[in-house]
CSV table of C-alpha atoms and ligand atoms in Angstrom, one decimal:
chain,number,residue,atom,x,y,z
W,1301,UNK,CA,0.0,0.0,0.0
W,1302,UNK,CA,1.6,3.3,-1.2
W,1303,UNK,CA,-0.6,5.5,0.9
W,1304,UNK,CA,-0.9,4.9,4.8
W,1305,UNK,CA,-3.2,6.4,7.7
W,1306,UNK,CA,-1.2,9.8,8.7
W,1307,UNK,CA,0.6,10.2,5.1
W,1308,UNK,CA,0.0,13.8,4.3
W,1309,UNK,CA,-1.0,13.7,0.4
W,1310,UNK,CA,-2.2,16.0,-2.3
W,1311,UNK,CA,-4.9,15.4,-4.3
W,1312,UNK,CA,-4.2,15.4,-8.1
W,1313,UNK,CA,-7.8,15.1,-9.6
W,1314,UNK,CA,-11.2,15.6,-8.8
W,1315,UNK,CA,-13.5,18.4,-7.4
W,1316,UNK,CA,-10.3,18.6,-4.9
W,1317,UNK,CA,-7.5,18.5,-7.1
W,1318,UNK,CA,-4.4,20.7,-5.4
W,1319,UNK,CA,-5.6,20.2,-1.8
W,1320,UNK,CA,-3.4,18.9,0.5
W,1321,UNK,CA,-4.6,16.6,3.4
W,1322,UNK,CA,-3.8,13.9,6.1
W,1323,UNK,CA,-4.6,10.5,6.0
W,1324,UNK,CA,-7.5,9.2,8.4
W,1325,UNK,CA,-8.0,6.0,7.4
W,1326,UNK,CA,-6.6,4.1,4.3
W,1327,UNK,CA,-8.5,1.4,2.5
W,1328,UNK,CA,-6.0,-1.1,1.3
W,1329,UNK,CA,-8.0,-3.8,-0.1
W,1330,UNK,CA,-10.0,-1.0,-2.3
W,1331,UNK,CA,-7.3,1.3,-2.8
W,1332,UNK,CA,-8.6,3.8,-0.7
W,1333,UNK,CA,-8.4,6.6,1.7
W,1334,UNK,CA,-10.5,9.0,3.6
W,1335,UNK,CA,-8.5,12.6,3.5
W,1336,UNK,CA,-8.8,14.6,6.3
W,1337,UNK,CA,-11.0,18.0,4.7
W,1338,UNK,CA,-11.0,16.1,1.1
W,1339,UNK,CA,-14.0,14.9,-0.4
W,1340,UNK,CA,-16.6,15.9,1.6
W,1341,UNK,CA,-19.8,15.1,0.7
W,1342,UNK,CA,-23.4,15.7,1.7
W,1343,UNK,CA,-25.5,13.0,3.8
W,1344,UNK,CA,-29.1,13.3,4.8
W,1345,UNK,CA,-29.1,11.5,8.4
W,1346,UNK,CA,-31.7,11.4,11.6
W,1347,UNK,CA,-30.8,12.4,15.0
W,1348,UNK,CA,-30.3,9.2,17.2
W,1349,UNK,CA,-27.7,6.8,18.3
W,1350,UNK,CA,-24.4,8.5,17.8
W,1351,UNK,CA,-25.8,11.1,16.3
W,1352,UNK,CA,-26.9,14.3,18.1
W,1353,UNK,CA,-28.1,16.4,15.0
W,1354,UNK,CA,-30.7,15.8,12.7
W,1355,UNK,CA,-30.4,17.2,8.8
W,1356,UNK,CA,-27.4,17.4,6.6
W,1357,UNK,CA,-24.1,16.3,7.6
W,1358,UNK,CA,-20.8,16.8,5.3
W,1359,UNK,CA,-19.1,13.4,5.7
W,1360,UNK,CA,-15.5,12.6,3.9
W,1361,UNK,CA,-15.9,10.0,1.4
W,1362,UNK,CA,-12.9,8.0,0.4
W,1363,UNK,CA,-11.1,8.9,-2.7
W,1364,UNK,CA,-9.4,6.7,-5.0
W,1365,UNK,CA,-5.2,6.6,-4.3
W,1366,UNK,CA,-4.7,7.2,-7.8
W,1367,UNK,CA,-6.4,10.5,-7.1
W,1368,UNK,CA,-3.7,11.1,-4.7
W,1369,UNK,CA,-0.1,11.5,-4.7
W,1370,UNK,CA,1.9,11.3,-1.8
W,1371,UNK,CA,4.0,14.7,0.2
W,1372,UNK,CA,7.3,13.8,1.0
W,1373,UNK,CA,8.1,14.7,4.8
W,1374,UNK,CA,12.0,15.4,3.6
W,1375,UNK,CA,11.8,17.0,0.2
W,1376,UNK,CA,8.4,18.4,0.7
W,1377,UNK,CA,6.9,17.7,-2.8
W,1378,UNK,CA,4.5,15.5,-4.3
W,1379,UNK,CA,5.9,12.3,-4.9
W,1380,UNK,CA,5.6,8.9,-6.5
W,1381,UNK,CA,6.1,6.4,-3.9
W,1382,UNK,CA,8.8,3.6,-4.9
W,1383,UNK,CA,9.9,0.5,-2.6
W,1384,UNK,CA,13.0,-0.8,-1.4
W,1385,UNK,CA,14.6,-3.4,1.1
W,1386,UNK,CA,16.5,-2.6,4.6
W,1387,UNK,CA,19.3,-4.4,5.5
W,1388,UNK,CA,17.3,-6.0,8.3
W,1389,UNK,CA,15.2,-7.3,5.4
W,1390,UNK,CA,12.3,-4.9,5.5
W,1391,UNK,CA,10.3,-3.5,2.6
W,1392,UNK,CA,9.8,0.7,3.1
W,1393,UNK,CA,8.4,3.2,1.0
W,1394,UNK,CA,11.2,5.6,-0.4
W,1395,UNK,CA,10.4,9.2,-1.8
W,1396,UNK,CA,11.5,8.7,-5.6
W,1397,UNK,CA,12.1,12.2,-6.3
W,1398,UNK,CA,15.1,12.5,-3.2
W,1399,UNK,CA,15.4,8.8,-2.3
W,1400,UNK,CA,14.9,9.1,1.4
W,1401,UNK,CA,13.0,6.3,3.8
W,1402,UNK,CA,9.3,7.6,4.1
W,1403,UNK,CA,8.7,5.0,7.0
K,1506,ZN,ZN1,11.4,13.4,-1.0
């Protein structure tokens, strides 16, 4: 998964293209995030239960990862997220534009 919960990312298409946002949850099996202030959209809902107010409630939907491209926390860009191997045998995510260990 190139995107993970608390990635910051920029969104690259979409009604949200050029926002930047952090990660609340990531959807690896769908290749999907939710985006903290990205993709809101409008839900009709009932007060009860967990919620406390009744009428229309902007919700963050997930977005596609293609939609999104990940912000390097060394380089600070947008950047296309590549793999490689530790010594210790682990797989990270490196930041192809300056080559440094995302995680
Ligand atoms: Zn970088």
């Amino acid at each position: 998964m190139k995107i993970r919960k608390n990635d910051t990312v920029l969104v690259i298409a979409g009604k949200d293209k050029g926002k930047k946002g952090k990660v609340r949850f990531a959807y690896p099996k769908k290749n999907k995030a939710i985006v903290e202030g990205i993709n809101f959209i409008k839900k009709h809902s009932r007060a009860g239960g967990q919620v406390r107010q009744a009428g229309i409630i902007d919700l963050e939907a997930p977005i596609h990862i293609s939609n999104l491209m990940l912000m390097c926390g060394k380089c600070n860009q947008p950047t296309r997220v590549g793999f490689t191997f530790l010594e210790d045998g682990r797989k990270v995510r490196i930041c192809r534009k300056c080559k440094e260990v995302i995680d």
